[in-house]
Structures are given as structure tokens and as C-alpha cells.
Coordinates of C-alpha atoms in Angstrom, one line a residue:
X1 CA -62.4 -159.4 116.3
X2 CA -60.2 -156.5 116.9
X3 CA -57.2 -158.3 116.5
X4 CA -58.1 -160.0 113.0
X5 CA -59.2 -156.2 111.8
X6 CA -55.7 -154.8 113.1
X7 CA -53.8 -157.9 111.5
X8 CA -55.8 -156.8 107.9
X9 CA -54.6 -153.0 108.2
X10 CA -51.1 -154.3 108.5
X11 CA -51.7 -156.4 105.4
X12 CA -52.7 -153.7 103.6
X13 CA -49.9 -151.2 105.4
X14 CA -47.5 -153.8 103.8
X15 CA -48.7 -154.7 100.5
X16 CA -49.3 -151.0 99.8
X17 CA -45.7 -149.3 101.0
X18 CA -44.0 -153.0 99.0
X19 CA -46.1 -151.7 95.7
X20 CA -45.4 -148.1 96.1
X21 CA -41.5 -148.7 96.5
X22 CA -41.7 -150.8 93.1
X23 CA -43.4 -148.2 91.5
X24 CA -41.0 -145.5 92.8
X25 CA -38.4 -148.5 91.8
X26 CA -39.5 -148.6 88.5
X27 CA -39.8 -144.8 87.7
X28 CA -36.4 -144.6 88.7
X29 CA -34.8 -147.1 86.6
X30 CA -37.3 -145.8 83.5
X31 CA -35.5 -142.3 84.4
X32 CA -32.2 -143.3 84.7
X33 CA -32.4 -145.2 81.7
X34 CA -33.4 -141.9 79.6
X35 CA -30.5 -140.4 80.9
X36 CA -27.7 -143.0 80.1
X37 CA -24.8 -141.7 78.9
X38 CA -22.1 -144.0 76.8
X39 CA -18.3 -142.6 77.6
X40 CA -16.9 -142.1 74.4
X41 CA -13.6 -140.5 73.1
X42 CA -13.1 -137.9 70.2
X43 CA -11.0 -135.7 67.7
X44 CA -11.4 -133.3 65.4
X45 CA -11.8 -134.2 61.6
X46 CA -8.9 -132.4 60.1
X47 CA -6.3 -132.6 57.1
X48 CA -3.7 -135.3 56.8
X49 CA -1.8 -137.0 54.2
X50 CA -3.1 -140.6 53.5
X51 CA -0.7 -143.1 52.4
X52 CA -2.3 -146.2 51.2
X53 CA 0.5 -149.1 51.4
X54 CA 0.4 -152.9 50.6
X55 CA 2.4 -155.1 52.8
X56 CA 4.0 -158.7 52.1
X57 CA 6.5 -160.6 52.9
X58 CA 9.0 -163.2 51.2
X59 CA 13.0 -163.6 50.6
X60 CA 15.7 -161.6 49.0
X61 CA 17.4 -162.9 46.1
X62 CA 19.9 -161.7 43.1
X63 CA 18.6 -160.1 40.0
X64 CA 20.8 -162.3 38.2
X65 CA 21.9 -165.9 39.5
X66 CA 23.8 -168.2 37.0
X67 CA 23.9 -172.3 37.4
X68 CA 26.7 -173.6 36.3
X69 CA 26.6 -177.5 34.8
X70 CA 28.2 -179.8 33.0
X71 CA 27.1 -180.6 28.9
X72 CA 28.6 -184.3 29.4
X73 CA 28.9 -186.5 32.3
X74 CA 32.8 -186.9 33.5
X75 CA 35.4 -186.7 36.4
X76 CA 36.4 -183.4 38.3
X77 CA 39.8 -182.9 37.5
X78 CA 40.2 -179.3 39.9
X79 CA 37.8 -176.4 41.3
X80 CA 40.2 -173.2 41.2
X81 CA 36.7 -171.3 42.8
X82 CA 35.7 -171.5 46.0
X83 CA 32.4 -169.8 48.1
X84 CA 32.8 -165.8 48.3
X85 CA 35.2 -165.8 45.2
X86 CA 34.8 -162.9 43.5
X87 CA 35.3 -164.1 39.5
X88 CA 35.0 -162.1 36.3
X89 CA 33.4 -163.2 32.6
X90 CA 36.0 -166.0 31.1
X91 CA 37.6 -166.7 34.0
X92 CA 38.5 -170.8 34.2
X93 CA 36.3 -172.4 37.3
X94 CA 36.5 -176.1 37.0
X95 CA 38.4 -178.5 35.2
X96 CA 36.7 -182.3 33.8
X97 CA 38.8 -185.2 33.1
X98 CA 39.4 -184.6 29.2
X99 CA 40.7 -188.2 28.2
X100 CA 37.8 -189.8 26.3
X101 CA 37.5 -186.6 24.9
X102 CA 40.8 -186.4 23.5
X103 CA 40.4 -189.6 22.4
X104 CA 36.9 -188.9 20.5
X105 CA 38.5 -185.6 19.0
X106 CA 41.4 -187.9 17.8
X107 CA 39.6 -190.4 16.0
X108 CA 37.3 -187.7 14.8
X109 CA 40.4 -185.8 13.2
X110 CA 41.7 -188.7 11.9
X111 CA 38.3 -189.6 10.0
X112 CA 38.4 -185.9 8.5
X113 CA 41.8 -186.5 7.1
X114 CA 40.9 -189.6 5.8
X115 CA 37.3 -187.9 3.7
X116 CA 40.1 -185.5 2.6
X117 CA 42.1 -188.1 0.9
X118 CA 39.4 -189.8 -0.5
X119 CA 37.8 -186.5 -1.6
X120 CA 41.4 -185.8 -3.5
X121 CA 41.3 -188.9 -5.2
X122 CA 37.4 -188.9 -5.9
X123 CA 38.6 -185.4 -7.9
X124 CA 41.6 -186.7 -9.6
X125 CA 38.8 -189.4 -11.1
X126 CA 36.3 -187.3 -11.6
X127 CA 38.8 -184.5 -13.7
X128 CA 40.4 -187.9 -15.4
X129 CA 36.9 -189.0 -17.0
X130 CA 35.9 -185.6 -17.9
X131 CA 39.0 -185.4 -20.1
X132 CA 37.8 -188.5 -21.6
X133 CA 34.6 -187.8 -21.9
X134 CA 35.6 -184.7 -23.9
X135 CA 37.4 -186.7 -26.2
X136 CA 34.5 -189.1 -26.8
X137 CA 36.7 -192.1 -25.0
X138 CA 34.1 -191.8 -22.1
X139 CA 30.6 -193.1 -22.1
X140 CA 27.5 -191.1 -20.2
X141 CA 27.6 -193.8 -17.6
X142 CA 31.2 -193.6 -16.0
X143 CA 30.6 -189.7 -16.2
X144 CA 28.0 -189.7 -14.3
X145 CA 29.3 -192.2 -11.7
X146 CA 32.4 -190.8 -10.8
X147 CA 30.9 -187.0 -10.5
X148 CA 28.7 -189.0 -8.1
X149 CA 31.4 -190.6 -6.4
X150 CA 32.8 -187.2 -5.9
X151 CA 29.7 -186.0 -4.2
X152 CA 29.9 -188.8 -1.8
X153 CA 33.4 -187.9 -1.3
X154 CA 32.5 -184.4 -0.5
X155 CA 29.4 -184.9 1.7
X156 CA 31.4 -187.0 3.8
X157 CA 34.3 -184.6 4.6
X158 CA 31.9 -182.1 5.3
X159 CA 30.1 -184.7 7.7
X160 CA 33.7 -185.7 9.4
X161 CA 34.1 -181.3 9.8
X162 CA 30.9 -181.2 11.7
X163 CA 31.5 -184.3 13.9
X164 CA 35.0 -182.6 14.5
X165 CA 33.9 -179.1 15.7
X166 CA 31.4 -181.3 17.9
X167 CA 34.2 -183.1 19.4
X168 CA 36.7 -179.9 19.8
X169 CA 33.5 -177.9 21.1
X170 CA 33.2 -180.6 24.0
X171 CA 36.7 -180.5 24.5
X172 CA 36.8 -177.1 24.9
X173 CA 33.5 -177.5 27.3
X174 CA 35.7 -179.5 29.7
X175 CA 37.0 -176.3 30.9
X176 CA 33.9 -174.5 32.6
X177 CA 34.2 -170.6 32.5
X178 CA 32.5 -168.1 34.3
X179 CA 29.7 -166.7 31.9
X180 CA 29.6 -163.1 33.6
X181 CA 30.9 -161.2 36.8
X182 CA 30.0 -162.1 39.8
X183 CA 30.4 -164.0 43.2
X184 CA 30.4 -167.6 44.1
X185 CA 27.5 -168.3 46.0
X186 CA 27.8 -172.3 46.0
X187 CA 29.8 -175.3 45.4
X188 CA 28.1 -178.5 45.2
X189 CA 30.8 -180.7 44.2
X190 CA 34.4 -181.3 44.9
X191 CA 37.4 -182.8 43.2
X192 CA 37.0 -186.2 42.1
X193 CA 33.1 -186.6 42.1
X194 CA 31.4 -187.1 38.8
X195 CA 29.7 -184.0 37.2
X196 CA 26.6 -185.6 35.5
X197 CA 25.8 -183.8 32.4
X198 CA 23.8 -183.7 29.4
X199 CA 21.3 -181.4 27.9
X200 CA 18.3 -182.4 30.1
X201 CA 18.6 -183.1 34.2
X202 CA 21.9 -181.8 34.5
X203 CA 24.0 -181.5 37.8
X204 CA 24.1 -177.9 39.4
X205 CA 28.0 -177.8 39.9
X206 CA 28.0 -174.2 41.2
X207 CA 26.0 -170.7 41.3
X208 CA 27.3 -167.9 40.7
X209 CA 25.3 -164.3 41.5
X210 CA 25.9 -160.6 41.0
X211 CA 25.2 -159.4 44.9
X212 CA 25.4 -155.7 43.5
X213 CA 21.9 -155.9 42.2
X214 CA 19.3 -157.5 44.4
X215 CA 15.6 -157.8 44.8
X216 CA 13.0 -159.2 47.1
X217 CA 10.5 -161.4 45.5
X218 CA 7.2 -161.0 48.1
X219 CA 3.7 -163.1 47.5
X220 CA 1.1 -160.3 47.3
X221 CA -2.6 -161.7 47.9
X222 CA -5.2 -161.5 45.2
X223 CA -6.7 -158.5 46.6
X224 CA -3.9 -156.5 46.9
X225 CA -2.1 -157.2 43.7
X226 CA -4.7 -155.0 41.8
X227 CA -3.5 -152.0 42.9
X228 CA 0.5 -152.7 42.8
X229 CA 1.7 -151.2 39.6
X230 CA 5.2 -151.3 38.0
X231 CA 7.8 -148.5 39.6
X232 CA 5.9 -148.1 42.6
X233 CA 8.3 -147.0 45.3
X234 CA 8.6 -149.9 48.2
X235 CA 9.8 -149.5 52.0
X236 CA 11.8 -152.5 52.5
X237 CA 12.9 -154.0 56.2
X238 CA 15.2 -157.0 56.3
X239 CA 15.4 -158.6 59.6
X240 CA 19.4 -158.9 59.6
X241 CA 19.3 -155.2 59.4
X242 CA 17.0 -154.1 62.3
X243 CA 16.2 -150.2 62.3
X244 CA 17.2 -150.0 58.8
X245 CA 15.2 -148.8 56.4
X246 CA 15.8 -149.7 52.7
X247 CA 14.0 -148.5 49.3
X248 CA 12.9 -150.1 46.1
X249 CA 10.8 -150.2 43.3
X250 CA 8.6 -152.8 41.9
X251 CA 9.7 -154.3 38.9
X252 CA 8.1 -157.5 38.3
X253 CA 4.0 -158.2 38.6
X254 CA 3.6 -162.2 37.5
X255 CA 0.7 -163.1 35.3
X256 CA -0.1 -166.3 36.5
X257 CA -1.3 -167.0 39.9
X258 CA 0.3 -169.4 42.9
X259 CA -2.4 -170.9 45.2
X260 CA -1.7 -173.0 48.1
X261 CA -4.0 -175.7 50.1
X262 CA -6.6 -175.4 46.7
X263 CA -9.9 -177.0 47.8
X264 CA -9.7 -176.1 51.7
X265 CA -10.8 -173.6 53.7
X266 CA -7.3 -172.1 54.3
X267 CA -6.8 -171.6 50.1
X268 CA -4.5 -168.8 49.1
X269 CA -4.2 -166.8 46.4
X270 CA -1.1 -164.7 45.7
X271 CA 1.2 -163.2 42.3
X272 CA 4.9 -163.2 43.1
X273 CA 6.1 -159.6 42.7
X274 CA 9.9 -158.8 42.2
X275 CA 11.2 -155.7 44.0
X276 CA 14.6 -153.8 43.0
X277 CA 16.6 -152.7 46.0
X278 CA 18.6 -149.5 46.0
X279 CA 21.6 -149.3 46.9
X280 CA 22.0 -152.0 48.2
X281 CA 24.2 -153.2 51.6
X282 CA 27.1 -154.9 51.3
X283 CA 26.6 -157.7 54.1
X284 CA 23.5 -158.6 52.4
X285 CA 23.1 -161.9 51.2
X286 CA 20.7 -164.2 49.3
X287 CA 17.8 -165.9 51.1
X288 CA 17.1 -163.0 53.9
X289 CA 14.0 -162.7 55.2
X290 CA 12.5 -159.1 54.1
X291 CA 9.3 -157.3 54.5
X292 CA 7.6 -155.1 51.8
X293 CA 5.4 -152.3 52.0
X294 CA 4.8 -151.3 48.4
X295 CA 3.2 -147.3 48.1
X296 CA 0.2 -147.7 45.5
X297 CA -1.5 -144.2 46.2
X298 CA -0.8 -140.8 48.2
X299 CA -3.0 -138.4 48.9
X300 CA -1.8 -134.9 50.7
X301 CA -3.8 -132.6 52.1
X302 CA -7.1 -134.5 52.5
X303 CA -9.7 -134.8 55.2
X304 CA -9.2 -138.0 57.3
X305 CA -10.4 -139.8 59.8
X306 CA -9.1 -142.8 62.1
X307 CA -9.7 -146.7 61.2
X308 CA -11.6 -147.4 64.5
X309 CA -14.1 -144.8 64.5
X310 CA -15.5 -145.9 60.8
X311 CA -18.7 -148.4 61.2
X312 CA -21.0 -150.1 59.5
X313 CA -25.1 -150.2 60.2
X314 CA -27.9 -151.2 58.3
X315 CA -29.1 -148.2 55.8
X316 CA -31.7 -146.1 58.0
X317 CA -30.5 -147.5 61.5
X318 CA -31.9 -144.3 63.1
X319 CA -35.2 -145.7 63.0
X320 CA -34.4 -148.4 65.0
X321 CA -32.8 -149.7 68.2
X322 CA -29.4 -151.1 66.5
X323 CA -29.3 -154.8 67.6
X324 CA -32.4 -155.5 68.5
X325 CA -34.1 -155.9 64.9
X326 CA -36.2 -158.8 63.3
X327 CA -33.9 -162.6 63.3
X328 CA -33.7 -163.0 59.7
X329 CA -35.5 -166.8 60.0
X330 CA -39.3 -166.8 60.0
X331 CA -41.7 -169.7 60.7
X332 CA -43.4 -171.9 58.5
X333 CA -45.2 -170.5 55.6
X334 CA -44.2 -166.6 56.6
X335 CA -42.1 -164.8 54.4
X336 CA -38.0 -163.9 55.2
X337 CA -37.7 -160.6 55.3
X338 CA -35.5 -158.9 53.0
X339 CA -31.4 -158.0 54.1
X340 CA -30.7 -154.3 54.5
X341 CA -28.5 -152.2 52.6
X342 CA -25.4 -151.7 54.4
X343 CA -24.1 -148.2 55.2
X344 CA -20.5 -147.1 56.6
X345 CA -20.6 -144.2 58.7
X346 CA -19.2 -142.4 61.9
X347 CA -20.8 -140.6 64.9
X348 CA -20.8 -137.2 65.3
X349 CA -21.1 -134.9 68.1
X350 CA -24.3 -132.4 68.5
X351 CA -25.4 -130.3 71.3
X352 CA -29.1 -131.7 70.8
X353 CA -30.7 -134.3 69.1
X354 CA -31.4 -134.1 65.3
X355 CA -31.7 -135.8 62.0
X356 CA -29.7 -137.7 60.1
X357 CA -27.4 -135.8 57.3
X358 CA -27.4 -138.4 54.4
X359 CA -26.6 -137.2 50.8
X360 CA -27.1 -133.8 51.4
X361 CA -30.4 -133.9 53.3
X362 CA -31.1 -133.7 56.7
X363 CA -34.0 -135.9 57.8
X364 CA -36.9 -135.3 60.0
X365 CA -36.9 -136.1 63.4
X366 CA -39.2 -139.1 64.8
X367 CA -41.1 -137.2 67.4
X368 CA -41.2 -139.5 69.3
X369 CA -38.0 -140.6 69.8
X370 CA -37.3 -136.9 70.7
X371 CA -39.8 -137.0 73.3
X372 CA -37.9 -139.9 74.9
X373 CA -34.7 -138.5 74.6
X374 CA -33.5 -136.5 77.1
X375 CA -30.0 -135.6 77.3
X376 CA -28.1 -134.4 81.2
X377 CA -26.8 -130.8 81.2
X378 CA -23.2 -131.6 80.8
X379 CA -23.8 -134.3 77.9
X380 CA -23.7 -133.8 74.0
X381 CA -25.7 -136.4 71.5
X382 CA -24.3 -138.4 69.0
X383 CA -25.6 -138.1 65.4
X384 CA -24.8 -141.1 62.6
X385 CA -23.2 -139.6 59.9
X386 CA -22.8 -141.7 56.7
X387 CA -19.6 -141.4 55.0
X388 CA -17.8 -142.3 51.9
X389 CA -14.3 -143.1 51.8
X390 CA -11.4 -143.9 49.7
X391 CA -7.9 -145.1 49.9
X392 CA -6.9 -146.1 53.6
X393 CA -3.0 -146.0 55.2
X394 CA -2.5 -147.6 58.6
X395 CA -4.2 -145.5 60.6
X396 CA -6.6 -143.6 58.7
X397 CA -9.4 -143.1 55.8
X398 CA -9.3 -140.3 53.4
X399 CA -12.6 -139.2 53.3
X400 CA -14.3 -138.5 49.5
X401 CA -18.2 -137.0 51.4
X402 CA -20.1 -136.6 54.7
X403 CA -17.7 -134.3 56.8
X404 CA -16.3 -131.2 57.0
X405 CA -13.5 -129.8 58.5
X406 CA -13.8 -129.5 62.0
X407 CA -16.5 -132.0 63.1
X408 CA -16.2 -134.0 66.1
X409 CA -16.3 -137.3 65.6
X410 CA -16.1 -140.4 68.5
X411 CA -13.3 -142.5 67.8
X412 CA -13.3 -145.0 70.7
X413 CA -14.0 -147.0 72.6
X414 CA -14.3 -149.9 70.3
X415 CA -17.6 -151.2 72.4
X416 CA -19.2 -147.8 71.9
X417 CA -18.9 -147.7 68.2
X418 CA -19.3 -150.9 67.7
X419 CA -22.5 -151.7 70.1
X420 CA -23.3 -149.1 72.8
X421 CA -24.0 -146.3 70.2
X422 CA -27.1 -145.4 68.5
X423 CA -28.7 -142.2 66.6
X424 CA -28.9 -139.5 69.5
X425 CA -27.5 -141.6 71.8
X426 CA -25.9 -139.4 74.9
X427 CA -22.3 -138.8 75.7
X428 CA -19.7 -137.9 77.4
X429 CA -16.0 -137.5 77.4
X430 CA -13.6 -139.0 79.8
X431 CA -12.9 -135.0 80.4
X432 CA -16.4 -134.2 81.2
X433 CA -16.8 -137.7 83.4
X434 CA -13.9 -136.5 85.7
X435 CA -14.9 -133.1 86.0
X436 CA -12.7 -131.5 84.3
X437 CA -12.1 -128.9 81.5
X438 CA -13.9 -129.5 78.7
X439 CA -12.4 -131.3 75.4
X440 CA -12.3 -134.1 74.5
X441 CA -9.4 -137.0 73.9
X442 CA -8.4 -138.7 70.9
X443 CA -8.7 -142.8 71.0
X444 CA -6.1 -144.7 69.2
X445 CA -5.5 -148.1 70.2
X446 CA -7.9 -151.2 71.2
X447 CA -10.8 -151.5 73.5
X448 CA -8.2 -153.2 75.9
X449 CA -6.9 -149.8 75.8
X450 CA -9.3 -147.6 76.7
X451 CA -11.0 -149.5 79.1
X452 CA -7.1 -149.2 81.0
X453 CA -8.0 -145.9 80.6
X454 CA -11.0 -145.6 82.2
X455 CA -9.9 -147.2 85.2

């Protein structure tokens, strides 16, 4: 009986020390919990100038580029051009076989002389019956026909005229001249091959391209282009040239839109924009591969702060644990409930937990939530601050309201802004972490990067 007895005590001896060490479990994890602190990185809002920039790339090409064809189809007689030739207006580039055109301009000349004659003879006539007619030995009738006749006459030299400056114009066109200064870029043909000409689907026979004046024509998307204006300055970088940075200004916007794989997910919408180099290199040539980055706004002298530490929340995310809200699907019957107004806005440091600063106004403090937080010795809070901002550069936002100078603002990790960080949340500094002085470090660069940091 003694035995059983004993055997109960350790029962109870066990079961109670097992629930008193979960308890004690328990209250320790509650505390340490209250206390968590989310390592975080900071700077000081401050002054900068904000450069807003759009960038694009596409292919450099001359400002003007001439293509020189044929106006009829014949035989290449010579080329006195070839490929790098440097030529000036009128100079002679390419010879056509002339024969049949001699021989069209020939018959054509003769046909003229012949209207002549007949025209000569159609006056004699016509002079002839006048006389008679003014004598009364010429009736209306052969009056009137030979001043007709001399019409026809006439109308049909003037015809033969025509046809002959046609003939001598295409007889002149067998010798192709440059039409302006320039260098030969291309030659597609060479000495006996047939130029195919004509007014519509003509051969090119050769380009020719003033290399003095270039220009890069980049495809700027859709929502970029609205803010690209004419005579914005440009900073150009051409891959032939690396470490070289050229300048232009924009001098073409197009109109009319160019959109690739239309109907599929991957559609694209872009305007072609011309771009003036200055002075421009000599070993450049047409069809390098160039990028743009076209200046649409500057502003000097403004508060800024970095990309990564700008965030977005739901509008009064104080209120709530961030991530841990309602799932916007309901059951059967029960009503969706409504999406929140999106807010973008940074965290910023305080020595103790507060409200939120939003248009002015600071709000009350949930009593609550200040019971529960409790923040170590050596930690600061983090308030949300929300924040309107304008034009952006590569690296920052010019800030239009929310901050003043000299705030400190958390600016990395990327996990911390992003996730770990809520309204009077508690943190530290990598400085504060290691012991050291206080301050605090400024985060550019990726998660990946900070967490190398950390460790």
C-alpha cells in the first residue's frame, strides 16, 4: 500500500515540475517575444539633387542617308565610287549602258524635226489661203481647214519637244550623280549587273550618308515617352566606345506607336525617339549599338530619400499586424470585404513608441498596443511615416511631404521594410548589435547584401 502511495507522489512530483517548466517555458517565449528587435540600417534624410532620367536603347544611324537608284532598268557600264569614298554634290558615281537610249533620243529628235517641217509647211498653207481669202478667192471652208491643219501641225511639234526632253532627261539620268556630300556607306552592285529601275520597286544601287551628323534612334516605352520632351539633353554610351561618355539632345518624338507580339502577354508598346549626337567621333559608324539616358527633370537642392527604404502598406496599417489581415475571399453568402487604400511611406526612428504623423496630425496611441510594447534599453522604435514623392533618379526620391530634414529613416534590409517591420516595431542598428558606438549605417544595395553584412 505504501509503495502504490509513494508511486502517486512521484506522479504528481512529475506531472507538476513537467507543467511548471512549460509555464516558465511559455512566459519566456511571451517575454522574449515583447522584446524582439528587427536589425535594421539607417541615414539621415538630407538634401540632394534628384535627377529623374529615362533610359532606352536602340542603334545609331545618320541624320541624313541618301539611296541611290536607277529611273530605268539597264546595264552597269562603271562604278568610279567605292565604300568609304568620300564624294561631293555632282560628283559622277555610276555609269548605265546608254545605247537604247541613244537610240530613243535619236528617233525622238528626228520626229521633232520632222513636226517642224510639217509645221513650216502647215504655215506657208495656212498664210497662202488667208491671202485668198482676203481677196474673196477663198471660201469659209478651206479657211477654216487649213488654220486647223496648222494647229495639228503645231500641237504635234510641241508633243515631239516633250517626248524629246523625256528622252534627253533619261539620257542624262544614265549618269548617276551624287545628290549631296557625303560618304559611301554601300555598294550593292558591281559592273555588269543590271540596275532595275523604274518609279516604283526600284533597286538600291548604293547609300550614301553624311557621318558628320548622327543620331541614335532608341524605342522609349509607353510610359516613359510622356515625359521625354523635345531638346532634352541625353547621356549617350555606345558600346564601341567603352568609358566614353557622349551628349545629345532629343530631336525627334514619333506620333504613332510601334507594338510588338500584340495579343500576348509579352505586348510592347514603344515611340521611336531620334537623338542628335554632339560632336560626334570620327570612328563612329552606322548601326552601333548605343544606350540612352534622356534627362526629363532636375531638381537641386531637395529632400531625398533612397529607392529601397520607400514602401507601401494598406492606409491605417498601424492598427494592425501587417500580414496577418482578413484573405480577401469569403464563404458562401458572406460579403468580400472591401480593398484598402494603399499608402507609400517609410519608417522612422523614435526613442519611444507613438502615433502615427499623417497629414499633419499625429494620432492617438492604441493603449493597448502600448501596454504590450516594450522596447530593451539600448533599442529605438520605428514609426510609419507616410510620404509623398515626386520625380525619382537611380537611387533616390525627391520628397514633396512627410519629412524633415534630419529624420532617421531605415533604409535596409530589404526583409525588414518589406516584411519584418511594423508600427513601433523595435530596432536596432548593426552598430548598436555589435556593441559599439552609436550611429547608425546607411543600406544601399540588395538584401543579398546586407544579410553578407550581417554575417
Amino acid at each position: 500500500m505504501a509503495k502504490k502511495k509513494l508511486t502517486k507522489k512521484k506522479k504528481w512530483l512529475i506531472f507538476g515540475g513537467g507543467g511548471i517548466l512549460l509555464i516558465i517555458m511559455i512566459i519566456a517565449s511571451l517575454a522574449k517575444d515583447s522584446t524582439e528587435t528587427v536589425q535594421v540600417e539607417t541615414e539621415k534624410v538630407g538634401l540632394q539633387t534628384v535627377i529623374h532620367k529615362v533610359n532606352a536603347s536602340g542603334k545609331i544611324q545618320p541624320e541624313t542617308e541618301v539611296k541611290i537608284s536607277a529611273t530605268s532598268s539597264a546595264w552597269i557600264d562603271s562604278i568610279t565610287v567605292k565604300e568609304g569614298d568620300n564624294v561631293k554634290k555632282g560628283r559622277h558615281l555610276i555609269s548605265l549602258d546608254r545605247k537604247q537610249l541613244f537610240a530613243n533620243y535619236n528617233s525622238t529628235a528626228s520626229s521633232v524635226r520632222s513636226a517642224e517641217a510639217r509645221l513650216k509647211q502647215e504655215e506657208a498653207s495656212k498664210k497662202r489661203v488667208e491671202n485668198m481669202y482676203n481677196q474673196n478667192l477663198a471660201s469659209d471652208q478651206e479657211l477654216e481647214a487649213v488654220q486647223a491643219s496648222y494647229q495639228i501641225a503645231k500641237s504635234s511639234l510641241e508633243q515631239a519637244n516633250s517626248l524629246l526632253e523625256f528622252r534627253e532627261d533619261e539620257l542624262d539620268k544614265a549618269r548617276i550623280m551624287a545628290p549631296q556630300d557625303g560618304i559611301v556607306t554601300a555598294v550593292y552592285k558591281e559592273v555588269g549587273e543590271m540596275a532595275v529601275g523604274g518609279m516604283f520597286q526600284a533597286e538600291v544601287l548604293m547609300i550614301i550618308a553624311d557621318l558628320k551628323r548622327m543620331e541614335v534612334l532608341v524605342d522609349v516605352n509607353e510610359n516613359d515617352v510622356v515625359s521625354v520632351s523635345l531638346g532634352d539633353t541625353t547621356e549617350i554610351e555606345i558600346d564601341a566606345f567603352q568609358d566614353t561618355l557622349f551628349y545629345g539632345v532629343v530631336s525627334e518624338i514619333a506620333h504613332m506607336a510601334q507594338t510588338s507580339a500584340m495579343g500576348q502577354a509579352e505586348q510592347v508598346t514603344n515611340f521611336q525617339v531620334k537623338i542628335r549626337i554632339i560632336d560626334v567621333p570620327k570612328e563612329i559608324r552606322p548601326g552601333m549599338s548605343a544606350t540612352a539616358n534622356i534627362i526629363t527633370d532636375k531638381k537641386e537642392n531637395v529632400l531625398a530619400i533612397p529607392i529601397q527604404s520607400l514602401t507601401v502598406r494598406p492606409e491605417g496599417s498601424e492598427k494592425s499586424v501587417f500580414g496577418k489581415g482578413s484573405r480577401s475571399g469569403g464563404k458562401d453568402g458572406e460579403e468580400k470585404p472591401k480593398a484598402k487604400k494603399m499608402e507609400e511611406l517609410v519608417f522612422v526612428l523614435a526613442d519611444k513608441p507613438g502615433g502615427v504623423l499623417r497629414d499633419g496630425k499625429i494620432s492617438e496611441l492604441d493603449k493597448k498596443s502600448s501596454k504590450k510594447a516594450k522596447v530593451p534599453k539600448d533599442a529605438k522604435v520605428a514609426h510609419i511615416r507616410p510620404v509623398k514623392v515626386g520625380i525619382s533618379s537611380e537611387t533616390h526620391y525627391e520628397v514633396l511631404s512627410g519629412l524633415e530634414e534630419g529624420e532617421e529613416i531605415v533604409t535596409g534590409s530589404y526583409r525588414a521594410i518589406s516584411k519584418d517591420l511594423s508600427h513601433n516595431k523595435a530596432v536596432k542598428t548593426g552598430d548598436d548589435e555589435k556593441g559599439g558606438k552609436k550611429g547608425f549605417s546607411v543600406a544601399i544595395g540588395t538584401e543579398k547584401d546586407n544579410d553578407e553584412k550581417k554575417d
